[in-house]
XYZ file of C-alpha atoms in Angstrom:
516
model
C 89.581 -190.415 -45.658
C 91.555 -189.226 -48.646
C 94.800 -188.317 -47.640
C 96.510 -187.372 -51.580
C 93.972 -185.694 -53.951
C 95.113 -184.980 -56.849
C 93.876 -182.085 -59.015
C 93.731 -181.326 -63.027
C 97.518 -182.464 -63.115
C 99.739 -181.485 -66.289
C 103.635 -182.488 -66.835
C 105.853 -182.694 -70.166
C 108.853 -183.371 -71.143
C 110.564 -180.712 -74.608
C 107.125 -179.948 -75.854
C 105.901 -183.144 -75.276
C 102.501 -184.032 -72.769
C 102.806 -186.758 -70.693
C 99.743 -186.124 -68.649
C 96.496 -185.348 -69.313
C 94.507 -183.203 -66.624
C 94.643 -185.997 -64.496
C 92.754 -186.581 -61.476
C 93.259 -188.979 -58.547
C 92.210 -189.650 -55.076
C 94.250 -191.345 -52.134
C 92.592 -193.675 -48.995
C 93.923 -193.964 -46.140
C 93.921 -198.083 -46.575
C 94.113 -198.818 -50.067
C 96.656 -200.824 -51.722
C 97.228 -199.469 -55.511
C 99.371 -201.436 -58.690
C 100.070 -198.013 -61.020
C 100.183 -200.255 -64.194
C 101.064 -198.719 -67.803
C 103.410 -199.066 -70.744
C 106.999 -198.215 -70.416
C 107.725 -194.740 -71.089
C 104.425 -193.640 -69.986
C 105.597 -192.059 -66.724
C 104.357 -194.414 -64.128
C 108.394 -193.175 -62.798
C 107.169 -189.420 -63.438
C 104.749 -188.991 -61.073
C 105.386 -191.384 -58.186
C 107.580 -188.663 -58.434
C 106.035 -185.722 -57.767
C 103.850 -187.557 -55.615
C 106.939 -187.509 -53.991
C 107.958 -183.799 -54.496
C 111.008 -184.784 -55.861
C 109.495 -182.592 -59.148
C 107.651 -180.202 -60.267
C 103.878 -180.245 -62.426
C 103.071 -177.632 -64.828
C 99.802 -177.524 -63.805
C 97.399 -178.636 -60.662
C 97.608 -179.995 -57.674
C 98.814 -182.284 -55.805
C 97.360 -182.256 -51.726
C 98.955 -184.149 -49.133
C 97.010 -184.690 -45.803
C 99.719 -182.223 -43.651
C 99.826 -185.485 -40.892
C 100.878 -188.355 -43.331
C 104.332 -189.399 -43.691
C 105.256 -190.565 -47.050
C 107.772 -192.842 -47.620
C 109.116 -193.416 -50.894
C 111.404 -196.222 -52.522
C 114.723 -194.257 -54.636
C 117.014 -197.438 -55.579
C 119.292 -194.742 -56.816
C 119.469 -192.862 -53.367
C 123.089 -191.387 -53.228
C 124.367 -193.774 -49.664
C 127.056 -193.181 -47.256
C 129.042 -196.238 -48.640
C 131.472 -196.691 -45.688
C 128.194 -197.175 -43.476
C 127.344 -200.071 -42.789
C 124.171 -201.878 -42.974
C 123.595 -201.926 -38.999
C 123.872 -198.438 -39.035
C 122.242 -197.912 -42.742
C 118.883 -199.553 -40.931
C 119.774 -198.234 -38.000
C 119.485 -195.368 -38.703
C 115.537 -195.076 -38.685
C 115.552 -194.937 -34.817
C 118.562 -192.370 -34.496
C 115.356 -190.097 -32.846
C 114.883 -193.091 -30.081
C 118.322 -194.332 -29.643
C 118.853 -190.463 -28.411
C 116.107 -190.792 -26.375
C 117.055 -194.123 -24.649
C 120.569 -192.088 -24.360
C 118.712 -189.697 -22.610
C 116.623 -191.760 -20.276
C 119.913 -193.632 -18.863
C 121.287 -189.929 -17.313
C 118.625 -189.447 -15.717
C 118.706 -192.764 -14.603
C 122.199 -192.562 -14.470
C 122.476 -189.236 -12.667
C 120.313 -190.089 -9.125
C 122.603 -191.083 -7.854
C 124.699 -188.263 -7.917
C 121.309 -185.405 -7.690
C 119.213 -183.733 -4.464
C 116.616 -186.708 -2.418
C 113.706 -184.165 -3.435
C 114.630 -184.657 -7.083
C 114.517 -188.264 -7.263
C 110.413 -188.562 -7.665
C 110.714 -185.850 -10.775
C 114.007 -187.443 -12.409
C 112.663 -190.782 -12.288
C 108.900 -189.571 -13.234
C 110.428 -187.616 -16.462
C 112.848 -191.696 -17.225
C 109.812 -193.312 -16.697
C 108.065 -191.123 -19.160
C 110.832 -191.498 -22.098
C 110.567 -195.188 -21.321
C 107.026 -195.409 -22.178
C 107.109 -193.245 -25.260
C 109.877 -196.065 -26.638
C 108.020 -199.021 -25.166
C 104.723 -197.085 -27.376
C 106.970 -197.024 -30.070
C 108.380 -200.421 -30.479
C 111.779 -199.294 -30.033
C 111.991 -201.988 -27.360
C 110.790 -204.999 -30.079
C 112.878 -203.036 -32.987
C 115.874 -206.217 -33.276
C 113.782 -208.442 -34.132
C 112.189 -206.169 -36.504
C 115.144 -205.967 -38.298
C 115.795 -209.306 -37.864
C 112.522 -209.978 -39.538
C 112.981 -208.074 -42.502
C 116.339 -208.611 -42.999
C 115.553 -212.818 -43.493
C 112.833 -211.759 -45.841
C 114.421 -210.385 -48.173
C 117.191 -212.495 -48.171
C 119.963 -209.671 -46.473
C 122.743 -211.993 -45.421
C 122.431 -211.171 -41.587
C 126.035 -211.972 -41.270
C 127.487 -209.155 -42.623
C 125.585 -206.776 -41.692
C 128.371 -205.328 -40.183
C 129.903 -204.911 -44.202
C 130.419 -201.487 -45.644
C 127.623 -200.487 -48.239
C 130.058 -199.917 -50.926
C 130.971 -204.151 -50.316
C 128.074 -204.633 -52.458
C 126.326 -204.993 -55.816
C 123.504 -202.556 -56.852
C 120.847 -205.161 -56.311
C 122.228 -205.743 -52.837
C 122.131 -202.235 -51.952
C 119.263 -201.797 -53.275
C 117.080 -204.441 -50.946
C 118.765 -202.810 -47.871
C 117.480 -199.561 -49.139
C 113.506 -201.553 -48.768
C 114.734 -203.021 -46.143
C 114.992 -198.978 -44.435
C 111.875 -198.260 -46.207
C 109.981 -200.930 -44.146
C 111.745 -200.217 -41.381
C 110.291 -196.763 -40.908
C 106.439 -198.112 -42.185
C 105.363 -194.726 -43.505
C 101.795 -193.640 -43.416
C 101.786 -194.249 -47.280
C 104.676 -195.942 -49.406
C 105.370 -195.469 -52.729
C 107.747 -198.328 -54.371
C 108.787 -198.275 -58.018
C 109.462 -201.669 -58.839
C 110.366 -202.836 -55.314
C 110.520 -206.835 -56.647
C 113.948 -205.577 -58.691
C 116.550 -208.017 -58.125
C 114.748 -210.306 -55.040
C 114.722 -213.800 -55.384
C 111.251 -215.870 -55.764
C 111.140 -216.400 -52.260
C 111.362 -212.456 -51.314
C 109.366 -211.958 -53.475
C 106.600 -213.781 -52.071
C 107.647 -212.032 -48.590
C 107.289 -208.939 -49.681
C 103.865 -210.160 -50.795
C 103.032 -210.822 -48.189
C 104.278 -208.297 -45.498
C 102.331 -206.240 -48.489
C 98.648 -207.853 -48.266
C 98.877 -206.616 -44.485
C 100.190 -203.296 -44.474
C 97.685 -201.595 -42.120
C 97.574 -198.618 -44.018
C 98.259 -197.910 -47.586
C 100.463 -197.842 -50.694
C 101.590 -197.138 -54.401
C 103.228 -199.598 -56.193
C 104.391 -199.988 -59.403
C 105.898 -203.156 -60.827
C 105.926 -205.188 -64.272
C 105.768 -208.180 -62.166
C 102.111 -209.247 -62.744
C 101.787 -211.445 -60.686
C 103.100 -209.624 -58.023
C 101.168 -206.440 -59.024
C 98.061 -209.169 -58.764
C 97.941 -210.259 -55.271
C 98.894 -206.997 -53.602
C 96.178 -204.616 -55.663
C 92.506 -204.399 -54.105
C 92.386 -201.532 -57.147
C 94.781 -200.425 -60.047
C 95.312 -197.546 -61.700
C 96.129 -197.755 -65.102
C 98.033 -194.551 -67.044
C 97.169 -195.113 -70.597
C 96.200 -191.803 -72.845
C 98.000 -189.357 -70.793
C 95.130 -189.997 -68.111
C 94.794 -192.156 -65.218
C 91.891 -193.923 -64.647
C 91.085 -196.900 -61.456
C 89.836 -200.457 -61.001
C 87.669 -201.508 -58.545
C 89.611 -205.026 -58.756
C 92.842 -206.332 -59.176
C 95.006 -207.219 -62.183
C 93.063 -209.947 -64.026
C 89.671 -207.731 -62.829
C 91.473 -204.919 -65.433
C 92.567 -207.240 -67.890
C 88.904 -207.871 -68.335
C 87.791 -204.851 -67.430
C 90.008 -202.440 -69.991
C 89.556 -204.299 -73.215
C 85.226 -203.410 -72.538
C 86.938 -200.017 -72.524
C 89.669 -199.467 -74.438
C 87.175 -200.773 -77.186
C 84.465 -197.864 -76.382
C 87.400 -195.379 -75.473
C 88.660 -196.415 -80.041
C 85.208 -196.011 -80.901
C 84.674 -192.535 -79.310
C 88.029 -190.855 -80.209
C 87.476 -191.947 -83.670
C 84.415 -189.842 -83.811
C 85.817 -187.440 -82.043
C 88.699 -187.318 -84.748
C 86.081 -187.272 -87.440
C 84.231 -183.642 -85.845
C 87.416 -182.212 -85.623
C 88.222 -183.089 -88.969
C 85.064 -181.602 -90.308
C 84.925 -178.087 -88.463
C 88.456 -177.628 -89.723
C 87.567 -178.294 -92.877
C 84.430 -175.504 -92.204
C 86.737 -173.039 -90.552
C 89.130 -173.388 -93.363
C 86.539 -172.765 -96.381
C 84.326 -169.915 -94.320
C 85.888 -167.601 -92.655
C 87.335 -166.005 -94.888
C 83.424 -164.745 -96.792
C 81.600 -162.290 -94.857
C 78.520 -164.209 -94.681
C 79.468 -167.275 -92.811
C 82.851 -165.986 -91.258
C 81.207 -165.204 -87.754
C 80.387 -169.256 -87.754
C 83.338 -169.812 -88.406
C 84.679 -168.377 -85.903
C 82.187 -169.495 -83.908
C 83.542 -173.132 -84.213
C 86.632 -171.727 -84.119
C 85.722 -171.059 -80.199
C 83.984 -174.382 -79.880
C 87.162 -175.925 -81.113
C 89.361 -174.320 -78.523
C 87.140 -175.679 -75.504
C 86.921 -179.203 -77.386
C 88.900 -181.933 -74.378
C 91.254 -183.408 -76.863
C 91.607 -187.254 -76.272
C 94.914 -188.569 -76.707
C 94.724 -191.711 -79.893
C 95.042 -195.017 -77.433
C 98.565 -195.656 -76.644
C 100.314 -198.634 -78.083
C 103.428 -200.498 -77.328
C 106.658 -199.140 -79.847
C 108.735 -201.816 -80.876
C 111.876 -203.391 -79.534
C 114.780 -204.975 -81.035
C 118.327 -206.179 -80.014
C 121.686 -207.170 -81.678
C 124.689 -208.170 -80.400
C 126.883 -208.741 -83.249
C 129.890 -211.117 -83.478
C 133.383 -210.537 -83.648
C 136.010 -214.263 -84.621
C 136.253 -217.324 -83.935
C 137.024 -218.073 -80.105
C 138.322 -220.959 -78.638
C 136.329 -224.071 -76.858
C 136.856 -223.309 -73.471
C 136.676 -219.013 -73.353
C 137.256 -219.203 -69.796
C 138.307 -220.808 -66.696
C 138.236 -220.565 -63.144
C 139.628 -222.553 -60.889
C 139.386 -222.272 -57.164
C 139.154 -218.522 -57.719
C 138.030 -217.051 -53.961
C 136.098 -213.849 -54.471
C 135.440 -211.477 -51.895
C 136.959 -207.829 -50.356
C 137.824 -208.293 -47.306
C 137.604 -211.530 -46.608
C 136.542 -214.616 -48.528
C 132.450 -214.307 -49.185
C 132.232 -217.920 -51.283
C 133.971 -221.301 -51.333
C 136.801 -221.432 -53.940
C 135.030 -221.438 -56.871
C 135.654 -224.026 -60.063
C 134.056 -223.908 -63.257
C 134.288 -223.510 -67.220
C 132.860 -221.675 -69.809
C 132.445 -223.503 -73.661
C 131.691 -222.327 -76.292
C 128.165 -221.730 -78.363
C 126.209 -221.981 -75.023
C 124.721 -219.280 -72.918
C 125.395 -219.821 -69.296
C 123.140 -218.535 -66.299
C 124.857 -217.982 -63.038
C 122.328 -218.731 -60.708
C 122.705 -218.285 -56.524
C 120.367 -216.687 -54.350
C 120.499 -212.667 -54.191
C 122.779 -211.306 -52.170
C 125.581 -214.677 -52.208
C 127.879 -212.656 -54.454
C 127.574 -213.509 -58.721
C 127.773 -209.492 -59.851
C 131.018 -210.044 -57.113
C 132.746 -213.452 -59.001
C 131.841 -211.217 -62.235
C 133.807 -208.155 -61.529
C 136.756 -210.153 -60.291
C 136.383 -212.586 -63.660
C 136.466 -208.908 -65.739
C 139.484 -208.108 -63.145
C 137.218 -204.647 -61.879
C 137.931 -206.324 -58.621
C 141.299 -208.822 -57.028
C 140.615 -211.777 -56.303
C 141.478 -212.921 -52.805
C 142.880 -216.542 -54.617
C 142.982 -219.286 -57.121
C 143.679 -218.015 -61.022
C 140.800 -216.987 -64.214
C 142.469 -218.243 -66.879
C 140.894 -216.499 -71.088
C 141.867 -217.127 -73.663
C 143.551 -214.878 -75.572
C 141.364 -214.375 -78.317
C 138.488 -213.403 -76.086
C 136.886 -209.923 -76.813
C 133.971 -208.991 -73.958
C 130.942 -206.756 -73.726
C 129.391 -206.112 -70.348
C 125.799 -205.029 -69.066
C 126.993 -204.097 -65.611
C 123.792 -203.854 -62.759
C 124.648 -201.095 -62.214
C 124.688 -197.869 -64.479
C 127.883 -196.814 -65.426
C 126.629 -193.416 -66.828
C 126.512 -189.601 -65.309
C 122.874 -189.611 -65.027
C 122.701 -185.495 -66.301
C 123.932 -187.252 -69.912
C 121.093 -187.678 -72.800
C 120.614 -190.835 -74.635
C 122.292 -189.022 -77.434
C 125.344 -188.519 -75.824
C 125.843 -191.697 -74.675
C 125.758 -193.081 -78.312
C 127.392 -190.161 -79.338
C 130.000 -190.354 -76.626
C 132.027 -193.788 -78.113
C 130.885 -192.684 -81.705
C 131.222 -189.552 -82.694
C 131.795 -189.648 -85.498
C 128.383 -190.908 -86.998
C 125.632 -188.689 -88.334
C 122.994 -187.566 -86.102
C 120.318 -189.181 -87.949
C 122.081 -192.746 -87.516
C 122.461 -192.138 -83.680
C 118.535 -191.558 -83.768
C 117.939 -194.185 -85.560
C 119.761 -196.893 -83.044
C 117.615 -195.139 -80.830
C 114.809 -195.937 -82.437
C 115.051 -199.899 -82.686
C 114.724 -199.724 -78.891
C 112.357 -197.880 -78.656
C 113.870 -194.448 -77.388
C 112.344 -191.570 -79.779
C 111.322 -188.193 -80.234
C 112.150 -186.357 -77.280
C 113.707 -188.966 -75.367
C 116.916 -188.784 -77.477
C 117.673 -185.318 -76.041
C 115.903 -186.286 -72.074
C 118.268 -186.888 -69.171
C 119.164 -190.205 -68.877
C 117.724 -189.566 -64.683
C 114.558 -188.221 -66.330
C 113.655 -191.566 -68.275
C 111.875 -194.192 -66.400
C 113.760 -197.541 -65.437
C 112.877 -199.504 -68.551
C 114.089 -196.614 -70.506
C 117.336 -196.901 -69.602
C 117.680 -199.774 -69.684
C 116.844 -199.792 -73.400
C 119.661 -197.108 -73.753
C 122.277 -199.339 -72.041
C 121.346 -201.971 -74.453
C 120.972 -200.143 -77.122
C 125.165 -198.603 -76.943
C 126.228 -202.759 -76.559
C 124.600 -203.467 -79.964
C 127.103 -200.314 -81.147
C 129.830 -202.989 -80.240
C 131.131 -206.418 -81.897
C 131.677 -208.948 -79.337
C 132.452 -213.150 -78.779
C 131.890 -213.189 -75.050
C 128.088 -211.480 -73.356
C 128.306 -210.601 -69.772
C 125.022 -209.483 -69.036
C 124.026 -208.895 -65.485
C 120.481 -208.822 -64.489
C 119.424 -206.754 -68.374
C 115.950 -207.678 -67.424
C 115.319 -205.498 -64.657
C 112.607 -203.083 -65.385
C 111.526 -204.027 -68.930
C 107.873 -204.522 -69.973
C 106.956 -207.463 -71.632
C 107.695 -206.310 -75.487
C 111.225 -205.275 -75.027
C 111.978 -208.720 -72.693
C 110.610 -211.059 -75.515
C 112.750 -208.730 -78.054
C 116.124 -208.926 -75.391
C 115.863 -213.138 -75.759
C 115.580 -213.020 -79.132
C 118.832 -211.050 -79.240
C 120.252 -214.003 -77.050
C 119.052 -216.909 -78.944
C 120.550 -215.207 -82.006
C 123.325 -214.405 -80.700
C 125.681 -216.707 -81.326
C 128.906 -216.091 -79.061
C 129.436 -217.098 -75.127
C 126.967 -215.481 -72.613
C 127.586 -215.471 -69.104
C 123.660 -214.463 -67.777
C 122.332 -213.110 -63.868
C 118.937 -213.419 -64.045
C 116.525 -213.418 -61.107
C 113.492 -213.972 -63.616
C 112.954 -217.490 -64.178
C 110.387 -216.887 -66.783
C 113.427 -214.300 -68.024
C 115.639 -217.372 -68.435
C 113.288 -219.493 -69.836
C 112.807 -217.825 -73.213
C 116.541 -219.567 -73.824
C 118.410 -223.002 -73.620
C 121.486 -222.792 -70.678
C 123.435 -224.034 -68.778
C 123.403 -223.297 -65.137
C 126.001 -222.172 -62.779
C 124.535 -222.660 -59.474
C 126.672 -220.888 -57.065
C 125.518 -221.817 -53.862
C 126.358 -225.036 -54.799
C 129.894 -224.496 -57.716
C 128.543 -227.129 -59.435
C 127.530 -227.670 -63.447
C 123.886 -228.728 -64.520
């Protein structure tokens, strides 16, 4: 039984069509992985389904009885509330019912005896409803999800403002899972999750009794959780009845057939247009030319096969750097209280360092403390006078209403427009994408824009906090190549082992506070 039906969906940014009469159905137990290159419209499709934006044409019809949950990692939160308050909000209605039940029981001390049965009956019905909805097991459920996603249970009463963007993303995901909606819509849910937590989420989703649609660049994750793959390619969605491995094999066969059909259609279009141009002005043949023109106007034009755009990153070197550009001695990091034991490590010239440790342990906090964005609680940070920092934050620091063009121009206002476009083109941001708002770009496109800005500054110490999030394979390879070419020191945070294995690095293990 379909819980969602999409008919003849069309949507475009500026004058570029993203979807060409897309049709799609979701059954109530479908487990779907939505795949496609960066920028083809996967996030846009999820936003259309979630009613965050409206289609230009077509219908999106949800069953009126289903509850839809959408993972919005950029959701605006009250950062003063604690993790526990945020998570328990899922059960706020049930807490109110429990309070009402307790009031009813308490009232029996003062009400007339003839009302006993009525009040007991009312309280009993509320208790049954709480039992039915699993209210009394919710603490166990919260604990399971907190531990599964690697949320530090010793910090449940800390305000959200004390956590990095990655940690908050996990907390948002945790709340969504607690809500147990009929349909889960999730865009890159494994961002910021360690391997163990990805494994937990994989098992959770495989056992999920309801439907979900998931976008992820983690191919192993998509392969494990998906019963069907829906590929957004050539402005259409094609369903493959199998996992990601099956999709890859079947896609190559279908793409070969599609390409032949596309070439034949282009030949037919060219031949028809030549006939029209040659015969439209001749009295004896104008009717035939008009007929061909009408036929051509009604033809369903196939889109060319979508190919990945080339991506190139380069981080220019500024000047000589000392042998030990940064030395950390007995550094204590945290907010109101320390979150780690005193930290000791040094960065050395001409090396790449990976700051590793389970998510939520405090890697971003260490970096922000070194940079002076957070006050240290003790110890010292020695930074050589000839260090030129360049910092990629886990959290986007830009107004989402700005365009990529404006972001580059903001720092380099004297650049000619063609030069700004050239800078963005190197990272695959071309055409009308240059003037889209950042909030209208996919997560991978936003990351590329932010990295493009960094390529405009010279540095000798590059700090990258989860730079590969949302990037597709081609962009990750380009970033790996740029890191290998960089002449300065790099301090890197990444939860992706495959990405880290792309270049030689020394490990600073936050959990053991040691060098390897």
